[in-house]
PDB file of C-alpha atoms in Angstrom:
ATOM      1  CA  MET A 136      38.184 -18.625  -9.529  1.00 42.00           C
ATOM      2  CA  ASN A 137      36.278 -17.710  -6.449  1.00 52.00           C
ATOM      3  CA  GLN A 138      33.451 -15.312  -7.142  1.00 57.00           C
ATOM      4  CA  MET A 139      34.649 -12.750  -4.465  1.00 63.00           C
ATOM      5  CA  GLU A 140      37.966 -12.699  -6.406  1.00 73.00           C
ATOM      6  CA  GLN A 141      36.763 -11.118  -9.666  1.00 90.00           C
ATOM      7  CA  LEU A 142      36.621  -7.572 -10.486  1.00 96.00           C
ATOM      8  CA  PHE A 143      32.923  -6.569 -10.497  1.00 98.00           C
ATOM      9  CA  ASP A 144      31.573  -3.714 -12.278  1.00 98.00           C
ATOM     10  CA  VAL A 145      29.724  -2.643  -9.044  1.00 98.00           C
ATOM     11  CA  ALA A 146      29.685  -3.558  -5.459  1.00 98.00           C
ATOM     12  CA  VAL A 147      26.746  -2.605  -3.483  1.00 98.00           C
ATOM     13  CA  ILE A 148      27.408  -2.319   0.313  1.00 97.00           C
ATOM     14  CA  GLY A 149      23.928  -3.140   2.097  1.00 95.00           C
ATOM     15  CA  GLY A 150      21.209  -5.516   1.206  1.00 95.00           C
ATOM     16  CA  GLY A 151      18.027  -3.569   2.200  1.00 95.00           C
ATOM     17  CA  PRO A 152      15.461  -2.358  -0.430  1.00 96.00           C
ATOM     18  CA  ALA A 153      17.826   0.330  -1.961  1.00 96.00           C
ATOM     19  CA  GLY A 154      20.631  -2.055  -2.457  1.00 97.00           C
ATOM     20  CA  LEU A 155      18.510  -4.972  -3.697  1.00 97.00           C
ATOM     21  CA  SER A 156      16.803  -2.824  -5.939  1.00 97.00           C
ATOM     22  CA  ALA A 157      19.873  -1.500  -7.452  1.00 98.00           C
ATOM     23  CA  GLY A 158      21.555  -4.903  -7.542  1.00 98.00           C
ATOM     24  CA  VAL A 159      18.630  -6.320  -9.619  1.00 98.00           C
ATOM     25  CA  ALA A 160      18.696  -3.443 -12.030  1.00 98.00           C
ATOM     26  CA  LEU A 161      22.516  -3.620 -12.516  1.00 98.00           C
ATOM     27  CA  ALA A 162      22.206  -7.525 -12.862  1.00 98.00           C
ATOM     28  CA  ARG A 163      19.486  -7.165 -15.437  1.00 98.00           C
ATOM     29  CA  ALA A 164      21.808  -4.760 -17.229  1.00 98.00           C
ATOM     30  CA  LEU A 165      24.382  -7.631 -17.604  1.00 98.00           C
ATOM     31  CA  ARG A 166      26.682  -5.897 -15.155  1.00 98.00           C
ATOM     32  CA  PRO A 167      28.826  -8.256 -12.737  1.00 98.00           C
ATOM     33  CA  VAL A 168      27.512  -6.882  -9.530  1.00 98.00           C
ATOM     34  CA  LEU A 169      28.124  -7.848  -5.855  1.00 98.00           C
ATOM     35  CA  LEU A 170      26.013  -7.247  -2.872  1.00 98.00           C
ATOM     36  CA  VAL A 171      27.556  -7.318   0.407  1.00 97.00           C
ATOM     37  CA  ASP A 172      25.162  -7.260   3.337  1.00 95.00           C
ATOM     38  CA  ALA A 173      25.783  -7.223   7.009  1.00 92.00           C
ATOM     39  CA  GLY A 174      22.033  -7.763   7.870  1.00 89.00           C
ATOM     40  CA  GLY A 175      20.418  -6.014  10.698  1.00 85.00           C
ATOM     41  CA  GLN A 176      18.011  -3.748   8.405  1.00 85.00           C
ATOM     42  CA  ARG A 177      16.242  -0.901   9.952  1.00 81.00           C
ATOM     43  CA  ASN A 178      12.686  -2.432   9.688  1.00 84.00           C
ATOM     44  CA  LEU A 179      13.241  -6.152  10.666  1.00 83.00           C
ATOM     45  CA  ARG A 180      11.395  -5.686  13.975  1.00 82.00           C
ATOM     46  CA  ALA A 181       8.290  -4.391  11.977  1.00 84.00           C
ATOM     47  CA  GLU A 182       5.398  -6.770  11.450  1.00 85.00           C
ATOM     48  CA  GLY A 183       5.082  -6.080   7.804  1.00 88.00           C
ATOM     49  CA  VAL A 184       6.187  -3.700   4.862  1.00 90.00           C
ATOM     50  CA  HIS A 185       3.631  -0.951   4.343  1.00 90.00           C
ATOM     51  CA  GLY A 186       3.159   1.758   1.572  1.00 88.00           C
ATOM     52  CA  PHE A 187       4.747  -0.651  -1.018  1.00 90.00           C
ATOM     53  CA  LEU A 188       2.039  -1.282  -3.823  1.00 87.00           C
ATOM     54  CA  THR A 189       1.444  -5.152  -4.235  1.00 90.00           C
ATOM     55  CA  ARG A 190       3.627  -5.904  -1.035  1.00 90.00           C
ATOM     56  CA  GLU A 191       1.244  -4.499   1.680  1.00 91.00           C
ATOM     57  CA  GLY A 192       1.872  -6.502   5.068  1.00 89.00           C
ATOM     58  CA  MET A 193       4.653  -8.607   3.635  1.00 93.00           C
ATOM     59  CA  SER A 194       7.205  -9.724   6.298  1.00 93.00           C
ATOM     60  CA  PRO A 195      10.337  -7.681   6.018  1.00 91.00           C
ATOM     61  CA  LYS A 196      12.471 -10.982   6.140  1.00 94.00           C
ATOM     62  CA  GLU A 197      10.232 -12.408   3.306  1.00 95.00           C
ATOM     63  CA  PHE A 198      10.705  -9.176   1.396  1.00 94.00           C
ATOM     64  CA  LEU A 199      14.589  -9.304   1.662  1.00 95.00           C
ATOM     65  CA  ALA A 200      14.478 -12.956   0.958  1.00 95.00           C
ATOM     66  CA  ALA A 201      12.519 -12.436  -2.166  1.00 95.00           C
ATOM     67  CA  GLY A 202      14.824  -9.575  -3.243  1.00 96.00           C
ATOM     68  CA  ARG A 203      18.157 -11.718  -2.965  1.00 96.00           C
ATOM     69  CA  GLU A 204      16.446 -14.640  -4.838  1.00 97.00           C
ATOM     70  CA  GLU A 205      15.601 -12.158  -7.626  1.00 97.00           C
ATOM     71  CA  LEU A 206      19.146 -10.774  -7.558  1.00 98.00           C
ATOM     72  CA  GLU A 207      20.636 -14.122  -7.942  1.00 97.00           C
ATOM     73  CA  ARG A 208      18.092 -15.261 -10.745  1.00 98.00           C
ATOM     74  CA  TYR A 209      19.561 -12.453 -12.886  1.00 98.00           C
ATOM     75  CA  GLY A 210      23.097 -13.395 -12.139  1.00 97.00           C
ATOM     76  CA  GLY A 211      24.006 -11.174  -9.369  1.00 98.00           C
ATOM     77  CA  THR A 212      26.061 -12.409  -6.399  1.00 97.00           C
ATOM     78  CA  ALA A 213      25.003 -11.883  -2.794  1.00 96.00           C
ATOM     79  CA  ALA A 214      27.420 -12.366   0.167  1.00 96.00           C
ATOM     80  CA  ALA A 215      26.909 -12.197   3.813  1.00 95.00           C
ATOM     81  CA  GLY A 216      29.461  -9.779   5.574  1.00 95.00           C
ATOM     82  CA  ARG A 217      30.466  -6.426   6.817  1.00 95.00           C
ATOM     83  CA  VAL A 218      32.544  -4.052   4.935  1.00 95.00           C
ATOM     84  CA  ALA A 219      35.267  -2.610   7.339  1.00 94.00           C
ATOM     85  CA  SER A 220      37.049  -0.350   5.014  1.00 94.00           C
ATOM     86  CA  ALA A 221      37.467   0.604   1.331  1.00 95.00           C
ATOM     87  CA  ARG A 222      40.409   2.084  -0.682  1.00 95.00           C
ATOM     88  CA  ARG A 223      41.307   2.973  -4.158  1.00 94.00           C
ATOM     89  CA  ASP A 224      43.387   0.547  -6.394  1.00 93.00           C
ATOM     90  CA  GLY A 225      44.169   2.598  -9.699  1.00 90.00           C
ATOM     91  CA  GLY A 226      40.674   3.152 -11.236  1.00 90.00           C
ATOM     92  CA  ASN A 227      38.961   0.455  -8.980  1.00 96.00           C
ATOM     93  CA  PHE A 228      37.973   0.022  -5.384  1.00 97.00           C
ATOM     94  CA  VAL A 229      39.096  -2.792  -3.040  1.00 97.00           C
ATOM     95  CA  LEU A 230      36.775  -3.585  -0.009  1.00 96.00           C
ATOM     96  CA  SER A 231      38.027  -5.194   3.001  1.00 96.00           C
ATOM     97  CA  LEU A 232      35.512  -7.167   4.993  1.00 95.00           C
ATOM     98  CA  GLU A 233      35.756  -7.907   8.594  1.00 94.00           C
ATOM     99  CA  ASP A 234      36.269 -11.652   8.060  1.00 94.00           C
ATOM    100  CA  GLY A 235      39.552 -10.715   6.251  1.00 94.00           C
ATOM    101  CA  SER A 236      38.373 -11.401   2.814  1.00 94.00           C
ATOM    102  CA  THR A 237      38.571  -8.565   0.034  1.00 95.00           C
ATOM    103  CA  CYS A 238      36.686  -7.883  -3.223  1.00 96.00           C
ATOM    104  CA  SER A 239      37.192  -5.378  -6.000  1.00 97.00           C
ATOM    105  CA  ALA A 240      34.710  -3.139  -8.060  1.00 98.00           C
ATOM    106  CA  ARG A 241      34.970  -0.408 -10.590  1.00 98.00           C
ATOM    107  CA  ARG A 242      32.135   1.642  -8.824  1.00 98.00           C
ATOM    108  CA  LEU A 243      30.528   1.603  -5.304  1.00 98.00           C
ATOM    109  CA  LEU A 244      26.954   1.863  -4.316  1.00 97.00           C
ATOM    110  CA  ILE A 245      26.458   2.580  -0.486  1.00 96.00           C
ATOM    111  CA  THR A 246      22.927   1.433   0.694  1.00 96.00           C
ATOM    112  CA  SER A 247      24.003   0.557   4.247  1.00 93.00           C
ATOM    113  CA  GLY A 248      21.204   2.549   5.841  1.00 87.00           C
ATOM    114  CA  THR A 249      21.249   4.049   9.256  1.00 87.00           C
ATOM    115  CA  GLU A 250      21.124   2.860  12.934  1.00 87.00           C
ATOM    116  CA  ASP A 251      18.304   4.196  15.042  1.00 87.00           C
ATOM    117  CA  GLU A 252      19.447   5.512  18.432  1.00 89.00           C
ATOM    118  CA  LEU A 253      16.486   5.606  20.721  1.00 91.00           C
ATOM    119  CA  PRO A 254      15.759   7.549  23.671  1.00 91.00           C
ATOM    120  CA  ASP A 255      17.148   6.245  27.023  1.00 90.00           C
ATOM    121  CA  LEU A 256      14.237   4.622  28.465  1.00 92.00           C
ATOM    122  CA  PRO A 257      14.262   1.003  30.158  1.00 91.00           C
ATOM    123  CA  GLY A 258      12.416  -1.520  28.001  1.00 90.00           C
ATOM    124  CA  LEU A 259      11.942   0.925  25.173  1.00 93.00           C
ATOM    125  CA  ARG A 260      14.312  -0.992  22.476  1.00 91.00           C
ATOM    126  CA  GLU A 261      12.482  -4.187  23.137  1.00 92.00           C
ATOM    127  CA  ARG A 262       9.134  -2.599  21.944  1.00 94.00           C
ATOM    128  CA  TRP A 263      10.646  -0.772  18.915  1.00 92.00           C
ATOM    129  CA  GLY A 264       8.802  -1.513  15.825  1.00 88.00           C
ATOM    130  CA  ARG A 265       5.662  -2.868  17.976  1.00 91.00           C
ATOM    131  CA  ASP A 266       3.982  -0.366  20.144  1.00 94.00           C
ATOM    132  CA  VAL A 267       7.044   2.102  20.006  1.00 95.00           C
ATOM    133  CA  LEU A 268       6.926   3.646  16.672  1.00 93.00           C
ATOM    134  CA  TYR A 269       8.206   6.483  14.575  1.00 91.00           C
ATOM    135  CA  CYS A 270       6.481   6.804  11.125  1.00 91.00           C
ATOM    136  CA  PRO A 271       2.726   7.373  10.894  1.00 93.00           C
ATOM    137  CA  TYR A 272       2.676   6.397   7.242  1.00 92.00           C
ATOM    138  CA  CYS A 273       4.294   3.044   8.130  1.00 89.00           C
ATOM    139  CA  HIS A 274       2.101   2.300  11.238  1.00 91.00           C
ATOM    140  CA  GLY A 275      -0.851   4.624  11.201  1.00 93.00           C
ATOM    141  CA  TRP A 276      -3.505   2.324   9.925  1.00 94.00           C
ATOM    142  CA  GLU A 277      -2.471  -0.424  12.256  1.00 93.00           C
ATOM    143  CA  ILE A 278      -2.687   1.822  15.522  1.00 95.00           C
ATOM    144  CA  ARG A 279      -5.784   3.731  14.379  1.00 96.00           C
ATOM    145  CA  ASN A 280      -8.105   4.681  17.295  1.00 96.00           C
ATOM    146  CA  ARG A 281      -5.741   3.548  19.816  1.00 97.00           C
ATOM    147  CA  LYS A 282      -4.118   5.822  22.713  1.00 98.00           C
ATOM    148  CA  VAL A 283      -1.175   7.436  21.386  1.00 98.00           C
ATOM    149  CA  GLY A 284       1.634   9.345  23.088  1.00 98.00           C
ATOM    150  CA  ILE A 285       4.142  11.526  21.399  1.00 97.00           C
ATOM    151  CA  LEU A 286       7.442  11.796  23.194  1.00 97.00           C
ATOM    152  CA  ALA A 287       8.860  15.162  22.647  1.00 95.00           C
ATOM    153  CA  SER A 288      12.661  15.751  21.909  1.00 90.00           C
ATOM    154  CA  ASP A 289      12.250  18.783  20.169  1.00 89.00           C
ATOM    155  CA  SER A 290       9.595  21.422  18.486  1.00 89.00           C
ATOM    156  CA  HIS A 291       9.044  18.724  15.643  1.00 91.00           C
ATOM    157  CA  ALA A 292       6.928  16.864  18.287  1.00 95.00           C
ATOM    158  CA  VAL A 293       4.074  19.206  17.795  1.00 97.00           C
ATOM    159  CA  LEU A 294       3.686  18.358  14.203  1.00 96.00           C
ATOM    160  CA  GLN A 295       4.113  14.672  15.234  1.00 96.00           C
ATOM    161  CA  ALA A 296       1.139  15.049  17.463  1.00 97.00           C
ATOM    162  CA  LEU A 297      -1.124  16.867  14.992  1.00 97.00           C
ATOM    163  CA  THR A 298      -0.195  14.223  12.273  1.00 97.00           C
ATOM    164  CA  PHE A 299      -0.929  11.210  14.485  1.00 97.00           C
ATOM    165  CA  ARG A 300      -4.258  12.932  15.431  1.00 97.00           C
ATOM    166  CA  GLN A 301      -5.387  12.028  11.852  1.00 97.00           C
ATOM    167  CA  TRP A 302      -5.466   8.205  12.934  1.00 97.00           C
ATOM    168  CA  SER A 303      -6.605   8.558  16.576  1.00 97.00           C
ATOM    169  CA  HIS A 304      -8.828  10.786  18.700  1.00 97.00           C
ATOM    170  CA  ASP A 305      -6.778  10.157  21.888  1.00 98.00           C
ATOM    171  CA  VAL A 306      -3.348  11.750  21.253  1.00 98.00           C
ATOM    172  CA  THR A 307      -1.178  12.978  24.224  1.00 98.00           C
ATOM    173  CA  LEU A 308       1.902  15.104  23.601  1.00 98.00           C
ATOM    174  CA  LEU A 309       4.449  14.081  26.384  1.00 98.00           C
ATOM    175  CA  LEU A 310       6.537  17.214  26.933  1.00 96.00           C
ATOM    176  CA  ASN A 311       9.278  15.182  28.616  1.00 94.00           C
ATOM    177  CA  SER A 312      10.798  18.418  29.863  1.00 92.00           C
ATOM    178  CA  GLU A 313      12.328  18.837  26.329  1.00 90.00           C
ATOM    179  CA  LEU A 314       9.673  21.264  24.901  1.00 92.00           C
ATOM    180  CA  THR A 315       8.004  24.682  25.884  1.00 94.00           C
ATOM    181  CA  LEU A 316       4.947  25.333  23.841  1.00 96.00           C
ATOM    182  CA  SER A 317       4.556  28.626  22.402  1.00 96.00           C
ATOM    183  CA  PRO A 318       0.975  30.132  22.642  1.00 96.00           C
ATOM    184  CA  GLY A 319       0.396  29.428  18.970  1.00 97.00           C
ATOM    185  CA  GLN A 320       1.257  25.713  19.421  1.00 97.00           C
ATOM    186  CA  ARG A 321      -0.934  25.452  22.520  1.00 96.00           C
ATOM    187  CA  GLU A 322      -3.792  26.725  20.275  1.00 97.00           C
ATOM    188  CA  GLN A 323      -3.155  24.172  17.444  1.00 97.00           C
ATOM    189  CA  LEU A 324      -3.062  21.341  19.860  1.00 97.00           C
ATOM    190  CA  ASP A 325      -6.280  22.521  21.717  1.00 97.00           C
ATOM    191  CA  ALA A 326      -8.094  23.111  18.379  1.00 98.00           C
ATOM    192  CA  ARG A 327      -7.334  19.445  17.418  1.00 97.00           C
ATOM    193  CA  SER A 328      -8.132  18.012  20.986  1.00 97.00           C
ATOM    194  CA  VAL A 329      -4.518  16.983  21.515  1.00 98.00           C
ATOM    195  CA  LYS A 330      -3.691  16.446  25.316  1.00 97.00           C
ATOM    196  CA  VAL A 331      -0.574  17.718  26.703  1.00 97.00           C
ATOM    197  CA  ALA A 332       1.374  16.144  29.830  1.00 96.00           C
ATOM    198  CA  ASP A 333       4.094  18.000  31.690  1.00 94.00           C
ATOM    199  CA  GLY A 334       6.917  16.370  33.317  1.00 93.00           C
ATOM    200  CA  THR A 335       9.679  13.880  32.447  1.00 95.00           C
ATOM    201  CA  VAL A 336       8.903  10.373  31.183  1.00 96.00           C
ATOM    202  CA  CYS A 337      10.957   7.899  33.089  1.00 94.00           C
ATOM    203  CA  GLY A 338       9.398   4.534  32.392  1.00 94.00           C
ATOM    204  CA  LEU A 339       6.937   2.366  30.464  1.00 96.00           C
ATOM    205  CA  VAL A 340       4.289   0.248  32.025  1.00 96.00           C
ATOM    206  CA  VAL A 341       3.931  -3.098  30.184  1.00 95.00           C
ATOM    207  CA  GLN A 342       1.541  -5.797  31.094  1.00 95.00           C
ATOM    208  CA  GLU A 343       1.076  -9.226  29.397  1.00 94.00           C
ATOM    209  CA  ASP A 344       3.599  -7.902  26.691  1.00 94.00           C
ATOM    210  CA  THR A 345       1.432  -4.907  25.922  1.00 95.00           C
ATOM    211  CA  LEU A 346       2.126  -1.258  26.512  1.00 97.00           C
ATOM    212  CA  GLN A 347      -0.231   0.249  29.051  1.00 97.00           C
ATOM    213  CA  ALA A 348       1.152   3.438  30.235  1.00 97.00           C
ATOM    214  CA  VAL A 349       4.290   5.634  30.666  1.00 97.00           C
ATOM    215  CA  THR A 350       5.180   7.163  34.059  1.00 96.00           C
ATOM    216  CA  LEU A 351       6.196  10.520  34.896  1.00 96.00           C
ATOM    217  CA  ASP A 352       8.780  11.728  37.202  1.00 93.00           C
ATOM    218  CA  ASP A 353       6.038  13.011  39.720  1.00 93.00           C
ATOM    219  CA  GLY A 354       4.701   9.533  39.992  1.00 93.00           C
ATOM    220  CA  SER A 355       1.613   9.665  37.871  1.00 95.00           C
ATOM    221  CA  ALA A 356       0.990   7.671  34.846  1.00 96.00           C
ATOM    222  CA  VAL A 357      -0.337   8.458  31.316  1.00 97.00           C
ATOM    223  CA  PRO A 358      -2.420   5.595  29.690  1.00 97.00           C
ATOM    224  CA  LEU A 359      -0.990   4.821  26.383  1.00 97.00           C
ATOM    225  CA  GLU A 360      -1.321   1.927  23.777  1.00 97.00           C
ATOM    226  CA  VAL A 361       1.395   3.374  21.425  1.00 97.00           C
ATOM    227  CA  LEU A 362       4.501   5.546  22.056  1.00 98.00           C
ATOM    228  CA  VAL A 363       5.755   7.715  19.159  1.00 97.00           C
ATOM    229  CA  VAL A 364       9.663   8.548  19.526  1.00 95.00           C
ATOM    230  CA  SER A 365      12.116  10.333  17.377  1.00 91.00           C
ATOM    231  CA  PRO A 366      15.294   8.406  17.192  1.00 89.00           C
ATOM    232  CA  ALA A 367      18.382   9.896  15.904  1.00 86.00           C
ATOM    233  CA  THR A 368      19.263   8.164  12.668  1.00 86.00           C
ATOM    234  CA  VAL A 369      23.176   7.727  12.433  1.00 85.00           C
ATOM    235  CA  SER A 370      24.825   6.616   8.968  1.00 85.00           C
ATOM    236  CA  ARG A 371      26.352   3.112   8.838  1.00 86.00           C
ATOM    237  CA  ALA A 372      28.982   4.423   6.204  1.00 87.00           C
ATOM    238  CA  ASN A 373      31.831   4.476   8.413  1.00 85.00           C
ATOM    239  CA  MET A 374      33.831   2.282   6.103  1.00 86.00           C
ATOM    240  CA  LEU A 375      34.145   5.137   3.596  1.00 89.00           C
ATOM    241  CA  GLU A 376      36.250   7.268   5.981  1.00 89.00           C
ATOM    242  CA  THR A 377      39.296   5.646   4.157  1.00 90.00           C
ATOM    243  CA  LEU A 378      38.197   7.159   1.027  1.00 92.00           C
ATOM    244  CA  GLY A 379      37.901  10.637   2.691  1.00 89.00           C
ATOM    245  CA  LEU A 380      34.170  10.549   2.660  1.00 89.00           C
ATOM    246  CA  GLU A 381      32.121  10.996   5.960  1.00 86.00           C
ATOM    247  CA  PRO A 382      28.404  11.453   6.786  1.00 86.00           C
ATOM    248  CA  ASP A 383      27.180  14.933   7.397  1.00 85.00           C
ATOM    249  CA  GLY A 384      24.821  16.070  10.145  1.00 78.00           C
ATOM    250  CA  LEU A 385      21.093  16.435   9.356  1.00 76.00           C
ATOM    251  CA  GLU A 386      19.542  19.859   8.679  1.00 69.00           C
ATOM    252  CA  GLU A 387      16.827  19.007  11.199  1.00 69.00           C
ATOM    253  CA  GLY A 388      17.138  16.656  14.112  1.00 70.00           C
ATOM    254  CA  PRO A 389      20.023  14.562  15.455  1.00 74.00           C
ATOM    255  CA  GLY A 390      21.592  12.018  13.176  1.00 79.00           C
ATOM    256  CA  THR A 391      23.941  11.752  10.258  1.00 86.00           C
ATOM    257  CA  ARG A 392      23.671  10.822   6.492  1.00 88.00           C
ATOM    258  CA  LEU A 393      25.682  10.788   3.175  1.00 90.00           C
ATOM    259  CA  GLU A 394      25.249  13.917   0.852  1.00 93.00           C
ATOM    260  CA  THR A 395      24.665  13.186  -2.784  1.00 94.00           C
ATOM    261  CA  ASP A 396      23.414  14.878  -5.716  1.00 95.00           C
ATOM    262  CA  GLU A 397      20.016  14.011  -7.529  1.00 95.00           C
ATOM    263  CA  SER A 398      21.446  10.696  -9.046  1.00 95.00           C
ATOM    264  CA  GLY A 399      22.947   9.530  -5.682  1.00 95.00           C
ATOM    265  CA  LEU A 400      26.629  10.459  -6.672  1.00 96.00           C
ATOM    266  CA  THR A 401      28.507  11.432  -3.448  1.00 96.00           C
ATOM    267  CA  ALA A 402      31.630  13.884  -3.397  1.00 94.00           C
ATOM    268  CA  CYS A 403      33.900  10.728  -3.823  1.00 94.00           C
ATOM    269  CA  PRO A 404      34.212   9.949  -7.583  1.00 95.00           C
ATOM    270  CA  GLY A 405      32.827   6.633  -8.319  1.00 97.00           C
ATOM    271  CA  VAL A 406      30.859   6.265  -5.213  1.00 97.00           C
ATOM    272  CA  TRP A 407      27.122   6.512  -5.150  1.00 97.00           C
ATOM    273  CA  ALA A 408      24.623   6.204  -2.233  1.00 96.00           C
ATOM    274  CA  ALA A 409      20.750   5.580  -1.860  1.00 96.00           C
ATOM    275  CA  GLY A 410      18.227   4.839   0.553  1.00 93.00           C
ATOM    276  CA  ASN A 411      18.383   5.586   4.296  1.00 92.00           C
ATOM    277  CA  ALA A 412      22.086   5.986   3.837  1.00 91.00           C
ATOM    278  CA  THR A 413      21.288   9.424   2.189  1.00 91.00           C
ATOM    279  CA  ASP A 414      17.497   9.987   3.091  1.00 90.00           C
ATOM    280  CA  VAL A 415      16.854   9.007   6.637  1.00 86.00           C
ATOM    281  CA  SER A 416      13.028   9.292   6.142  1.00 85.00           C
ATOM    282  CA  ALA A 417      12.741   6.993   2.938  1.00 89.00           C
ATOM    283  CA  GLN A 418      10.309   4.150   3.455  1.00 91.00           C
ATOM    284  CA  VAL A 419      10.886   0.975   1.646  1.00 93.00           C
ATOM    285  CA  VAL A 420       9.287   1.785  -1.599  1.00 95.00           C
ATOM    286  CA  THR A 421      11.149   5.212  -1.684  1.00 95.00           C
ATOM    287  CA  ALA A 422      14.275   3.581  -0.779  1.00 95.00           C
ATOM    288  CA  ALA A 423      13.904   1.002  -3.555  1.00 96.00           C
ATOM    289  CA  ALA A 424      13.187   3.744  -6.034  1.00 96.00           C
ATOM    290  CA  ALA A 425      16.376   5.447  -5.060  1.00 97.00           C
ATOM    291  CA  GLY A 426      18.333   2.437  -5.535  1.00 97.00           C
ATOM    292  CA  LEU A 427      17.030   2.008  -9.162  1.00 98.00           C
ATOM    293  CA  LYS A 428      17.818   5.619  -9.980  1.00 98.00           C
ATOM    294  CA  ALA A 429      21.334   5.251  -8.668  1.00 98.00           C
ATOM    295  CA  ALA A 430      21.885   2.022 -10.649  1.00 98.00           C
ATOM    296  CA  GLU A 431      20.834   3.753 -13.679  1.00 98.00           C
ATOM    297  CA  ALA A 432      23.175   6.526 -13.214  1.00 98.00           C
ATOM    298  CA  ILE A 433      26.206   4.036 -12.419  1.00 98.00           C
ATOM    299  CA  ASN A 434      25.431   2.122 -15.413  1.00 98.00           C
ATOM    300  CA  ALA A 435      25.341   5.379 -17.646  1.00 98.00           C
ATOM    301  CA  ASP A 436      28.809   6.304 -16.100  1.00 98.00           C
ATOM    302  CA  LEU A 437      30.216   2.770 -16.937  1.00 98.00           C
ATOM    303  CA  VAL A 438      28.773   3.032 -20.345  1.00 98.00           C
ATOM    304  CA  LEU A 439      30.767   6.129 -20.867  1.00 97.00           C
ATOM    305  CA  GLU A 440      33.889   4.556 -19.367  1.00 97.00           C
ATOM    306  CA  ASP A 441      33.646   1.292 -21.402  1.00 97.00           C
ATOM    307  CA  THR A 442      32.953   3.535 -24.670  1.00 97.00           C
ATOM    308  CA  ARG A 443      36.202   5.536 -23.736  1.00 96.00           C
ATOM    309  CA  LEU A 444      38.321   2.450 -23.323  1.00 94.00           C
ATOM    310  CA  ALA A 445      36.938   1.085 -26.621  1.00 95.00           C
ATOM    311  CA  VAL A 446      37.820   4.060 -28.568  1.00 96.00           C
ATOM    312  CA  GLU A 447      41.392   4.251 -26.897  1.00 93.00           C
ATOM    313  CA  ALA A 448      41.812   0.400 -28.056  1.00 93.00           C
ATOM    314  CA  ALA A 449      40.624   1.063 -31.499  1.00 93.00           C
ATOM    315  CA  ARG A 450      42.960   3.815 -32.075  1.00 92.00           C
ATOM    316  CA  VAL A 451      45.891   1.766 -31.164  1.00 84.00           C
ATOM    317  CA  PRO A 452      47.605   0.520 -34.580  1.00 78.00           C
ATOM    318  CA  ALA A 453      47.383  -3.135 -35.246  1.00 66.00           C
ATOM    319  CA  ARG A 454      50.867  -4.920 -35.266  1.00 64.00           C
TER     320      ARG A 454
END
């Protein structure tokens, strides 16, 4: 029988840190587990993984490859593909992939992550993960003491500027015609020697594949080596709409995510979520931890169901 044709205990949708961590934990729990991965993980453009003890600086591609090898070593199944939709079949779930294949599982874990929708600036996406960044804890050490610009999209940019000031003495808040500072915010920025540039940012200046500056609508340029942006983080969980489960808007900032309880359980019985799918700010290590936590909750749920079925079978008189 083709491996995809069996009934898995758990199907994990998404093969990033959360999905791999959960998959390994479930495989080690002797659960038949399938991980379906469409690729395109959020951090693949980054030079290295940061903030993950013992994995500092490891290439994201090497990290994911090591995780898949670990999953398969414990008997888990990894398949490349994109899940198009999910439906219930009795007490189980049936996943339909874009290539026309299907697979079945008793429980689902969604770790499909999010997609970053970047500001509309020419050349910005090509530099994403290099010298166009977002997270100070992922990249602060690497860009320390460089000229940093914060591209404002809302009032959160003030806190971003004050935070990146921890790593650089040369920080400029680019108001980008999106933010009007209050007197108190100006006082904070002045006290921390954060510069402020008015006007709308309209382009990047790149020389020899290195960011040199951003240009403003008045024709002036602000010298920079790093540009910090705030992308909208949009959930990749559209395949769950057929189950009546849709991502919710974020409490702060643009974007969407899946709402869950503390264990990762969504509003749809039998479906859990972990990692950036539910926490858009989760770093690699926290996403992996969330995947492990969800795996433990799923296994506990299956243990109770296995026990209930065993009790029911034991109550049937032998013939």
